[in-house]
Tab-separated table of C-alpha atoms in Angstrom:
chain	number	residue	atom	x	y	z
A	13	MET	CA	-99.990	-55.334	-148.078
A	14	LYS	CA	-102.839	-53.352	-146.546
A	15	ASN	CA	-103.048	-49.593	-147.218
A	16	ILE	CA	-102.867	-48.225	-143.754
A	17	VAL	CA	-103.675	-44.524	-143.117
A	18	VAL	CA	-102.991	-42.835	-139.790
A	19	ILE	CA	-104.659	-39.471	-139.046
A	20	GLY	CA	-103.482	-37.540	-136.002
A	21	GLY	CA	-101.181	-35.242	-134.176
A	22	THR	CA	-97.497	-34.457	-134.566
A	23	ASN	CA	-95.658	-32.367	-132.055
A	24	HIS	CA	-92.341	-31.315	-130.665
A	25	ASP	CA	-92.100	-32.964	-127.218
A	26	ILE	CA	-90.267	-31.216	-124.435
A	27	PHE	CA	-89.867	-33.198	-121.201
A	28	ALA	CA	-88.894	-31.752	-117.824
A	29	TYR	CA	-87.493	-34.415	-115.480
A	30	ALA	CA	-87.261	-33.740	-111.751
A	31	HIS	CA	-84.244	-35.203	-109.880
A	32	HIS	CA	-86.281	-35.653	-106.672
A	33	ALA	CA	-89.872	-35.850	-105.516
A	34	VAL	CA	-91.602	-32.820	-106.990
A	35	LYS	CA	-92.616	-29.960	-104.739
A	36	LEU	CA	-95.529	-28.030	-106.153
A	37	ASN	CA	-95.384	-24.211	-106.276
A	38	ASP	CA	-91.620	-24.387	-106.062
A	39	SER	CA	-88.527	-24.625	-108.257
A	40	ASN	CA	-87.440	-28.245	-108.717
A	41	PRO	CA	-83.876	-29.246	-109.821
A	42	GLY	CA	-83.902	-31.414	-112.926
A	43	TYR	CA	-83.114	-31.552	-116.640
A	44	LEU	CA	-84.767	-31.078	-119.997
A	45	LYS	CA	-84.971	-33.387	-123.011
A	46	ASP	CA	-86.806	-32.981	-126.257
A	47	SER	CA	-87.901	-35.449	-128.956
A	48	PHE	CA	-90.580	-35.859	-131.702
A	49	GLY	CA	-94.010	-37.003	-130.564
A	50	GLY	CA	-97.738	-36.731	-131.107
A	51	VAL	CA	-100.078	-39.736	-130.660
A	52	GLY	CA	-100.661	-40.180	-134.386
A	53	ARG	CA	-96.970	-39.756	-135.222
A	54	ASN	CA	-95.937	-42.201	-132.454
A	55	ILE	CA	-98.341	-44.835	-133.824
A	56	ALA	CA	-97.185	-44.189	-137.393
A	57	GLU	CA	-93.536	-44.547	-136.425
A	58	ASN	CA	-94.138	-47.825	-134.552
A	59	LEU	CA	-96.114	-49.224	-137.533
A	60	ALA	CA	-93.316	-48.054	-139.886
A	61	ARG	CA	-90.717	-49.849	-137.778
A	62	LEU	CA	-92.884	-53.020	-138.077
A	63	ALA	CA	-92.588	-52.652	-141.878
A	64	LEU	CA	-96.303	-51.731	-142.396
A	65	ASN	CA	-95.553	-48.560	-144.491
A	66	PRO	CA	-98.335	-46.274	-143.107
A	67	THR	CA	-99.428	-43.056	-144.755
A	68	PHE	CA	-99.671	-40.318	-142.156
A	69	ILE	CA	-102.042	-37.324	-142.523
A	70	THR	CA	-100.999	-34.661	-140.010
A	71	VAL	CA	-100.313	-31.028	-139.410
A	72	ILE	CA	-96.680	-29.918	-139.353
A	73	GLY	CA	-95.243	-26.331	-139.229
A	74	LYS	CA	-92.992	-24.721	-141.867
A	75	ASP	CA	-90.455	-24.254	-139.071
A	76	ASP	CA	-87.081	-26.068	-138.721
A	77	ILE	CA	-88.389	-28.541	-136.157
A	78	GLY	CA	-91.218	-29.545	-138.573
A	79	GLN	CA	-88.687	-30.287	-141.295
A	80	LYS	CA	-86.608	-32.408	-138.914
A	81	ILE	CA	-89.707	-34.422	-137.942
A	82	ILE	CA	-90.435	-35.125	-141.604
A	83	GLU	CA	-86.871	-36.124	-142.266
A	84	GLN	CA	-86.643	-38.456	-139.296
A	85	GLY	CA	-90.027	-40.061	-139.906
A	86	SER	CA	-89.387	-40.572	-143.666
A	87	GLN	CA	-86.123	-42.380	-142.802
A	88	VAL	CA	-87.972	-45.001	-140.762
A	89	GLY	CA	-90.719	-45.524	-143.336
A	90	ILE	CA	-93.509	-43.019	-142.642
A	91	ASN	CA	-95.211	-41.645	-145.799
A	92	PHE	CA	-96.154	-38.102	-144.755
A	93	ASP	CA	-99.197	-36.329	-146.264
A	94	ILE	CA	-98.953	-32.869	-144.702
A	95	ILE	CA	-101.260	-29.986	-143.936
A	96	GLU	CA	-98.961	-27.087	-143.368
A	97	SER	CA	-99.241	-24.686	-140.418
A	98	ALA	CA	-97.187	-21.750	-139.283
A	99	LYS	CA	-95.503	-23.657	-136.510
A	100	THR	CA	-95.326	-27.232	-135.347
A	101	PRO	CA	-97.534	-28.104	-132.288
A	102	THR	CA	-95.661	-28.502	-129.024
A	103	TYR	CA	-96.209	-30.797	-126.061
A	104	LEU	CA	-94.587	-30.049	-122.629
A	105	ALA	CA	-94.610	-32.673	-119.871
A	106	VAL	CA	-93.316	-32.584	-116.327
A	107	LEU	CA	-92.205	-35.957	-114.962
A	108	ASP	CA	-91.417	-36.932	-111.376
A	109	HIS	CA	-88.334	-38.690	-110.074
A	110	ASN	CA	-89.909	-42.069	-111.036
A	111	LYS	CA	-90.390	-40.771	-114.604
A	112	ASP	CA	-94.155	-40.778	-114.319
A	113	MET	CA	-95.984	-37.822	-115.839
A	114	LEU	CA	-97.281	-35.354	-113.269
A	115	VAL	CA	-98.796	-32.783	-115.650
A	116	SER	CA	-98.554	-31.815	-119.317
A	117	VAL	CA	-99.570	-28.935	-121.562
A	118	ALA	CA	-100.482	-29.615	-125.172
A	119	ALA	CA	-100.146	-26.550	-127.334
A	120	MET	CA	-102.120	-28.038	-130.242
A	121	ASP	CA	-104.159	-25.137	-131.466
A	122	GLU	CA	-102.742	-25.672	-134.973
A	123	LEU	CA	-104.547	-28.991	-135.112
A	124	GLU	CA	-107.792	-27.712	-133.537
A	125	ASN	CA	-107.988	-24.810	-136.090
A	126	ILE	CA	-107.732	-26.914	-139.268
A	127	SER	CA	-110.942	-26.497	-141.325
A	128	GLN	CA	-112.954	-29.176	-143.083
A	129	LEU	CA	-112.150	-27.376	-146.387
A	130	GLN	CA	-108.412	-27.945	-145.749
A	131	PHE	CA	-109.030	-31.604	-144.787
A	132	SER	CA	-111.218	-32.305	-147.803
A	133	GLN	CA	-108.048	-32.301	-149.849
A	134	LYS	CA	-107.170	-35.657	-148.210
A	135	GLU	CA	-110.547	-37.274	-149.025
A	136	ASN	CA	-109.171	-39.599	-151.689
A	137	ILE	CA	-106.458	-40.929	-149.438
A	138	ILE	CA	-108.994	-41.565	-146.642
A	139	LYS	CA	-111.507	-43.297	-148.871
A	140	LYS	CA	-108.876	-45.617	-150.378
A	141	ALA	CA	-107.536	-46.790	-146.980
A	142	ASP	CA	-107.868	-50.483	-146.009
A	143	LEU	CA	-107.389	-49.595	-142.344
A	144	LEU	CA	-107.831	-46.134	-140.821
A	145	ILE	CA	-106.197	-45.200	-137.515
A	146	LEU	CA	-107.436	-42.017	-135.755
A	147	ASP	CA	-106.456	-40.038	-132.706
A	148	THR	CA	-108.705	-37.368	-131.248
A	149	ASN	CA	-106.483	-34.322	-131.791
A	150	PHE	CA	-108.510	-32.788	-134.564
A	151	ASN	CA	-111.647	-30.779	-133.835
A	152	SER	CA	-115.122	-32.297	-133.837
A	153	ASP	CA	-116.034	-31.154	-137.321
A	154	ILE	CA	-112.974	-32.930	-138.816
A	155	LEU	CA	-113.629	-36.098	-136.812
A	156	SER	CA	-117.236	-36.073	-137.952
A	157	TYR	CA	-116.145	-35.614	-141.598
A	158	ILE	CA	-113.727	-38.541	-141.324
A	159	PHE	CA	-116.334	-40.911	-139.802
A	160	GLU	CA	-118.742	-39.905	-142.588
A	161	ILE	CA	-116.491	-40.573	-145.578
A	162	ALA	CA	-114.371	-43.499	-144.387
A	163	ASN	CA	-114.828	-46.835	-146.029
A	164	ALA	CA	-112.317	-48.791	-143.956
A	165	PRO	CA	-112.526	-50.073	-140.380
A	166	ILE	CA	-111.638	-47.263	-137.988
A	167	TYR	CA	-109.262	-47.736	-135.062
A	168	VAL	CA	-109.339	-44.959	-132.437
A	169	GLU	CA	-106.817	-43.885	-129.781
A	170	THR	CA	-108.643	-41.550	-127.314
A	171	ILE	CA	-105.527	-39.606	-126.052
A	172	SER	CA	-107.046	-37.928	-123.020
A	173	THR	CA	-110.276	-37.562	-121.035
A	174	ASN	CA	-110.719	-34.064	-122.408
A	175	LYS	CA	-110.338	-35.000	-126.126
A	176	ALA	CA	-112.021	-38.401	-125.811
A	177	ASN	CA	-115.511	-36.995	-125.525
A	178	LYS	CA	-115.435	-36.083	-129.233
A	179	ILE	CA	-115.939	-39.760	-130.200
A	180	LYS	CA	-119.144	-40.420	-128.192
A	181	PRO	CA	-121.494	-39.937	-131.164
A	182	TYR	CA	-119.528	-42.449	-133.263
A	183	TYR	CA	-119.173	-45.612	-131.142
A	184	ASN	CA	-121.070	-47.676	-133.662
A	185	LYS	CA	-118.580	-46.721	-136.398
A	186	ILE	CA	-115.517	-47.660	-134.412
A	187	HIS	CA	-113.916	-51.072	-135.100
A	188	MET	CA	-111.280	-50.841	-132.402
A	189	LEU	CA	-111.125	-48.456	-129.418
A	190	LYS	CA	-107.997	-48.081	-127.289
A	191	MET	CA	-108.127	-46.196	-123.966
A	192	ASN	CA	-106.281	-46.111	-120.724
A	193	LEU	CA	-108.344	-46.892	-117.608
A	194	ILE	CA	-108.839	-43.205	-116.657
A	195	GLU	CA	-110.205	-42.450	-120.090
A	196	ALA	CA	-112.422	-45.558	-120.061
A	197	LYS	CA	-113.926	-44.561	-116.724
A	198	SER	CA	-114.524	-41.011	-117.844
A	199	LEU	CA	-116.155	-41.986	-121.102
A	200	SER	CA	-118.350	-44.684	-119.600
A	201	GLY	CA	-119.148	-42.819	-116.425
A	202	LEU	CA	-118.534	-46.056	-114.509
A	203	GLU	CA	-116.456	-46.690	-111.423
A	204	CYS	CA	-113.644	-49.273	-111.471
A	205	LYS	CA	-112.492	-50.944	-108.268
A	206	THR	CA	-112.367	-54.577	-109.253
A	207	ILE	CA	-111.531	-56.795	-112.291
A	208	GLN	CA	-115.292	-57.339	-112.714
A	209	ASP	CA	-115.690	-53.552	-113.024
A	210	VAL	CA	-113.179	-53.508	-115.918
A	211	GLU	CA	-115.294	-56.177	-117.646
A	212	THR	CA	-118.428	-54.031	-117.052
A	213	ILE	CA	-116.744	-51.073	-118.702
A	214	GLY	CA	-115.674	-53.239	-121.676
A	215	SER	CA	-119.182	-54.480	-122.087
A	216	PHE	CA	-120.529	-50.915	-121.967
A	217	PHE	CA	-118.542	-49.918	-125.047
A	218	HIS	CA	-119.329	-53.096	-126.920
A	219	LYS	CA	-123.049	-52.552	-126.313
A	220	LYS	CA	-122.581	-49.064	-127.777
A	221	GLY	CA	-121.366	-50.597	-130.993
A	222	VAL	CA	-117.530	-50.731	-130.629
A	223	LYS	CA	-116.341	-54.038	-132.000
A	224	LYS	CA	-113.035	-54.416	-130.040
A	225	ILE	CA	-112.052	-52.685	-126.838
A	226	PHE	CA	-108.527	-52.352	-125.385
A	227	ILE	CA	-107.917	-50.733	-122.015
A	228	THR	CA	-104.400	-50.248	-120.609
A	229	MET	CA	-103.963	-50.260	-116.832
A	230	GLY	CA	-100.344	-49.400	-116.184
A	231	LYS	CA	-98.700	-51.760	-113.715
A	232	LYS	CA	-101.898	-53.881	-113.623
A	233	GLY	CA	-101.547	-54.856	-117.304
A	234	ALA	CA	-104.064	-54.622	-120.120
A	235	TYR	CA	-107.550	-55.775	-121.021
A	236	PHE	CA	-109.194	-56.789	-124.299
A	237	TYR	CA	-112.889	-57.577	-125.143
A	238	ASP	CA	-114.407	-58.438	-128.514
A	239	GLY	CA	-117.886	-59.379	-127.322
A	240	ASN	CA	-117.011	-63.082	-126.792
A	241	GLN	CA	-114.510	-63.295	-123.957
A	242	HIS	CA	-112.828	-60.878	-121.544
A	243	HIS	CA	-109.044	-61.168	-121.754
A	244	PHE	CA	-106.446	-59.814	-119.345
A	245	THR	CA	-102.587	-59.794	-119.512
A	246	ASN	CA	-100.118	-58.818	-116.834
A	247	SER	CA	-97.601	-56.001	-117.388
A	248	VAL	CA	-93.989	-56.918	-118.084
A	249	LYS	CA	-91.485	-55.544	-115.559
A	250	THR	CA	-89.016	-53.297	-117.234
A	251	VAL	CA	-86.800	-50.222	-116.765
A	252	ILE	CA	-88.905	-47.211	-117.673
A	253	SER	CA	-87.227	-44.227	-119.266
A	254	ASN	CA	-90.437	-42.325	-119.968
A	255	THR	CA	-94.104	-43.444	-119.854
A	256	THR	CA	-95.173	-40.956	-122.484
A	257	GLY	CA	-95.908	-42.715	-125.753
A	258	ALA	CA	-96.146	-46.164	-124.215
A	259	GLY	CA	-99.828	-46.461	-125.007
A	260	ASP	CA	-99.184	-45.494	-128.575
A	261	ALA	CA	-96.604	-48.270	-128.966
A	262	PHE	CA	-99.117	-50.614	-127.324
A	263	PHE	CA	-101.734	-49.723	-129.915
A	264	ALA	CA	-99.301	-50.229	-132.790
A	265	GLY	CA	-98.552	-53.712	-131.488
A	266	VAL	CA	-102.291	-54.529	-131.268
A	267	ILE	CA	-102.789	-53.353	-134.799
A	268	PHE	CA	-99.869	-55.407	-136.050
A	269	ALA	CA	-101.284	-58.455	-134.307
A	270	GLU	CA	-104.729	-57.981	-135.895
A	271	ILE	CA	-103.276	-57.597	-139.394
A	272	ASN	CA	-101.272	-60.781	-138.904
A	273	GLN	CA	-104.046	-62.699	-137.090
A	274	LEU	CA	-101.995	-63.009	-133.887
A	275	ASN	CA	-102.990	-62.779	-130.197
A	276	PRO	CA	-103.199	-58.979	-129.730
A	277	LEU	CA	-102.131	-59.053	-126.093
A	278	ALA	CA	-99.040	-61.130	-126.992
A	279	CYS	CA	-97.707	-58.376	-129.292
A	280	VAL	CA	-97.621	-55.332	-127.054
């Protein structure tokens, strides 16, 4: 079995659901729900549930919620390798009556403030990985350090337009890049109004050195390009309870497919 190492964020997710169409600058009736999240943690959990036994390098607080995250993740098969912080990062999202995210706030300073010296304690684990999965929550110095010492193929989840910019210097070191369409347009600087425009964006990243490109497009499905052929798949109609984390589950399915030499767009 491959030695899979995931490096990324863990946080306490708090979701605010509106009962009706949201009115900005006003109080909206609704309800709250919390859970465990973080892009890296979500990917690690999905891979664990697929029996791939990932090691997960992350930052978790010494607080009660941090301990609960470790307990829950360990039960499903995540092997945690923790950098401790004073408190667990928190993610707050406001969702509309269709359960689509309107806005979110990621209180992730604990991740941003981790030093390269702290991270260097994980060097052995990173160098021994057969497959390395990375989100963009850590600061630029940490990401640069990881790209410099890694021996394994690197798979990257961009997370957001704001954080995605950190990977621009490292396209030629990325084996697989997963973005949503908004992030892909922002990183490439290209417009996207047609299917051909999606292909142009995919080709842009491949020419920059990325081996495999995946772009999720919500209701319009997903796209994959490996330099040979542009592939598209339609979305599957389903009842949505929450769109947050869907892209992370998608990426875990793609990684599972690659490991098992399956059609990646058939495993998402």
